[in-house]
XYZ file of C-alpha atoms in Angstrom:
188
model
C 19.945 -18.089 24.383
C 23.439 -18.162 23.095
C 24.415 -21.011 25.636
C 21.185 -23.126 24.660
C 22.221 -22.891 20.843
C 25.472 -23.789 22.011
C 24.590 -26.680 23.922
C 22.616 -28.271 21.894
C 24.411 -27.927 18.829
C 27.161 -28.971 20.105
C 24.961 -32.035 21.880
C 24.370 -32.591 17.787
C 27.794 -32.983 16.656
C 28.662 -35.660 19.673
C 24.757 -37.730 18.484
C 26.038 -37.520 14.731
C 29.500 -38.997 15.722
C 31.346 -35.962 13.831
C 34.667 -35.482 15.355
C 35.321 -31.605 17.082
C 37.827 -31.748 20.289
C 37.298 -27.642 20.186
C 33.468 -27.470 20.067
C 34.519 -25.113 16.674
C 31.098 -25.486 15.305
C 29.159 -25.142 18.154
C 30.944 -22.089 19.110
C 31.484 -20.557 15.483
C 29.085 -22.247 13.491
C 25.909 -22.572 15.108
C 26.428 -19.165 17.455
C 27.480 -17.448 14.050
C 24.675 -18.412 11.797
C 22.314 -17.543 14.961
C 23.748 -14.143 15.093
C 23.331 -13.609 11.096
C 19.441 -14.506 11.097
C 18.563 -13.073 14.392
C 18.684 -9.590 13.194
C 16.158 -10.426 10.527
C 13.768 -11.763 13.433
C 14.499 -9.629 16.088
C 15.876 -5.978 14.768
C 13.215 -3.045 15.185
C 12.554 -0.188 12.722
C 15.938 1.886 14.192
C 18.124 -0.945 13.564
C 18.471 -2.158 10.010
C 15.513 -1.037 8.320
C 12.339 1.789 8.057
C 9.795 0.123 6.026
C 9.989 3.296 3.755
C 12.756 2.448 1.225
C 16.066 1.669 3.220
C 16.763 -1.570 4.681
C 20.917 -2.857 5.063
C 22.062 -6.476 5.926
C 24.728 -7.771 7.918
C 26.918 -10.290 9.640
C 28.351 -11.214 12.717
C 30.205 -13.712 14.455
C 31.494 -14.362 18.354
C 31.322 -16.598 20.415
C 28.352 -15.057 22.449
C 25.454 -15.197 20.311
C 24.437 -11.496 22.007
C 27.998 -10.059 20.294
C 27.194 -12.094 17.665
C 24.026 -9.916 16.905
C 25.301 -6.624 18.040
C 27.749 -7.164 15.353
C 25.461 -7.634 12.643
C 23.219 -5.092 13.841
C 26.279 -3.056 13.446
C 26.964 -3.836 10.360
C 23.736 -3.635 8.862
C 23.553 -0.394 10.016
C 26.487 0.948 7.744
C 25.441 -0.833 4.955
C 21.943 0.642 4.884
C 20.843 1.228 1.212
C 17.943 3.197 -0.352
C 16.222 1.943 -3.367
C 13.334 3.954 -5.091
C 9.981 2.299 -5.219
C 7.509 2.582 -7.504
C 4.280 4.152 -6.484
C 6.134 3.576 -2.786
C 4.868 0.302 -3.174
C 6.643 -2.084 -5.400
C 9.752 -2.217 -8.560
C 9.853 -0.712 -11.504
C 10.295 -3.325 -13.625
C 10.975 -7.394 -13.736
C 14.548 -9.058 -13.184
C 16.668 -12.118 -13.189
C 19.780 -11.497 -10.808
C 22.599 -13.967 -10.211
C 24.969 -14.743 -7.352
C 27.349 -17.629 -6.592
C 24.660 -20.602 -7.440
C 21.948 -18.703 -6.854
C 19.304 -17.354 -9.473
C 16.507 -15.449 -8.534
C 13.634 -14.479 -11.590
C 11.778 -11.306 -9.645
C 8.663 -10.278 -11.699
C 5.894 -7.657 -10.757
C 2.151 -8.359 -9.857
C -0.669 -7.044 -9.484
C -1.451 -3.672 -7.647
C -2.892 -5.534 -4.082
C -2.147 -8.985 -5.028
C 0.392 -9.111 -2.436
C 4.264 -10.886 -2.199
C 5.013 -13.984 -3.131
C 8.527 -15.454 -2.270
C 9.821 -17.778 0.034
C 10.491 -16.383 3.652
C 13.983 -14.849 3.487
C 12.909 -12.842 0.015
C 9.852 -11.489 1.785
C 11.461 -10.584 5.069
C 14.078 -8.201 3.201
C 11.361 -7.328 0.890
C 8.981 -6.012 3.863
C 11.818 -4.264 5.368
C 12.200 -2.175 2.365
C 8.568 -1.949 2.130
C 8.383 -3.511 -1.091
C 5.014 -5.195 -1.772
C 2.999 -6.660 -5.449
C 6.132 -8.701 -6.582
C 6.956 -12.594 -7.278
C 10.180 -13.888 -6.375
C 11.127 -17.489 -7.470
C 14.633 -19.077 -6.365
C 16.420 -21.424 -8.781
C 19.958 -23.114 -8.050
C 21.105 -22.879 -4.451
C 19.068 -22.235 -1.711
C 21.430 -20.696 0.460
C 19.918 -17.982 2.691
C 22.954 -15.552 2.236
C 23.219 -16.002 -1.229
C 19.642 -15.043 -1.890
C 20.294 -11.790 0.635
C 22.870 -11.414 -1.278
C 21.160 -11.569 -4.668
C 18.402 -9.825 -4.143
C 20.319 -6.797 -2.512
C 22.177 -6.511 -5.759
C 18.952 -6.983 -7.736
C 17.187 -4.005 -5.675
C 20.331 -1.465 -5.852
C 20.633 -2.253 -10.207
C 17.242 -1.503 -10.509
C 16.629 0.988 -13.395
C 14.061 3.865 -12.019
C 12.335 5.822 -14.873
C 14.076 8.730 -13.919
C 17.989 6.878 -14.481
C 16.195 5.609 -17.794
C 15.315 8.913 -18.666
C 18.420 10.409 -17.576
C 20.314 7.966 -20.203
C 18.515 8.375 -22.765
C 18.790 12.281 -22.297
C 15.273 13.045 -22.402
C 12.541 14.271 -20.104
C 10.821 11.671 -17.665
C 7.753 12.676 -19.242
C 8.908 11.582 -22.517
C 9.088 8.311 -21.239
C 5.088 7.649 -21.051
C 2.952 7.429 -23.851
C 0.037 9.925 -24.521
C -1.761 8.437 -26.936
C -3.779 5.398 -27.425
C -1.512 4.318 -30.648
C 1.490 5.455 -28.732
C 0.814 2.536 -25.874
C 0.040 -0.144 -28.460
C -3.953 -0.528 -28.262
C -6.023 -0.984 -30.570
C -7.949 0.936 -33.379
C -5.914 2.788 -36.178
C -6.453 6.971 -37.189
């Protein structure tokens, strides 16, 4: 696989007329990026994620695009992170998150309505097991921007029990227990 992605990419370069005597972006570029998004397509459960919660990203580069994905196998193994779901389904509560040129506005649906996000967003959502939320990507569309994004988005996520805990008050406190409390209608 690695030595059809570097053929042809580097096949690519010569049919666009770009000018590289070392084959650097056949061997670096092309191998590299393959190695970064194969994990994503190809890692199972014991690799980089458990569908429960935990989920980590990484990178890797070499010049064989197997090394290449050991690497970032690797990598996302040490940089697995845990992030509390609510009802161990979806977020707590809606965000905008920033990176480099990328924006991403991340609101909640529906119980059952399902994702919606463009593919990258919904493959590290699934991997966390994160389902019911809407995902829209403004700015750059950079695929490791938005991984990056959205991994800080999911570990600043307030849980009620970190809201609670600043606020110094019980978790309980927290939820409303009567109709005026939640702001419906119909006065005492």
């Amino acid at each position: 696989l690695r030595k059809r992605t570097q053929y042809g990419s580097s096949k690519l370069v010569l049919k666009l007329g770009i000018d590289d005597p070392l084959d650097a972006f056949a061997v670096h570029g092309a191998c590299g990026f393959w190695g970064v998004f194969a994990v994503g397509l190809f890692c199972s459960p014991d690799y980089g994620y458990n569908g429960e919660g935990a989920a980590g990203f990484g990178m890797g580069k070499d010049r064989d695009a197997s090394s290449a994905l050991y690497k970032a196998t690797v990598a996302a193994r040490k940089n697995m992170v845990y992030v509390e779901r609510f009802d161990g389904r979806t977020l707590f509560h809606p965000m905008d998150e920033y990176f480099a040129a990328n924006k991403l506005v991340i609101r909640l649906r529906k119980a059952n309505s399902g994702t919606r996000c463009n593919w990258t967003c919904w493959k590290i959502l699934s991997a966390f097991g994160i389902t019911d939320v809407s995902i829209k990507c403004h700015g750059s569309r950079n695929k490791m921007g938005i991984t990056h994004a959205l991994f800080n988005a999911l570990q600043r996520m307030q849980t009620a029990q970190t809201t609670a805990d600043r606020r110094g008050i019980r978790v309980l406190d927290l939820t409303p227990r009567t109709r005026a409390d939640r702001g419906g209608a119909g006065r005492h």
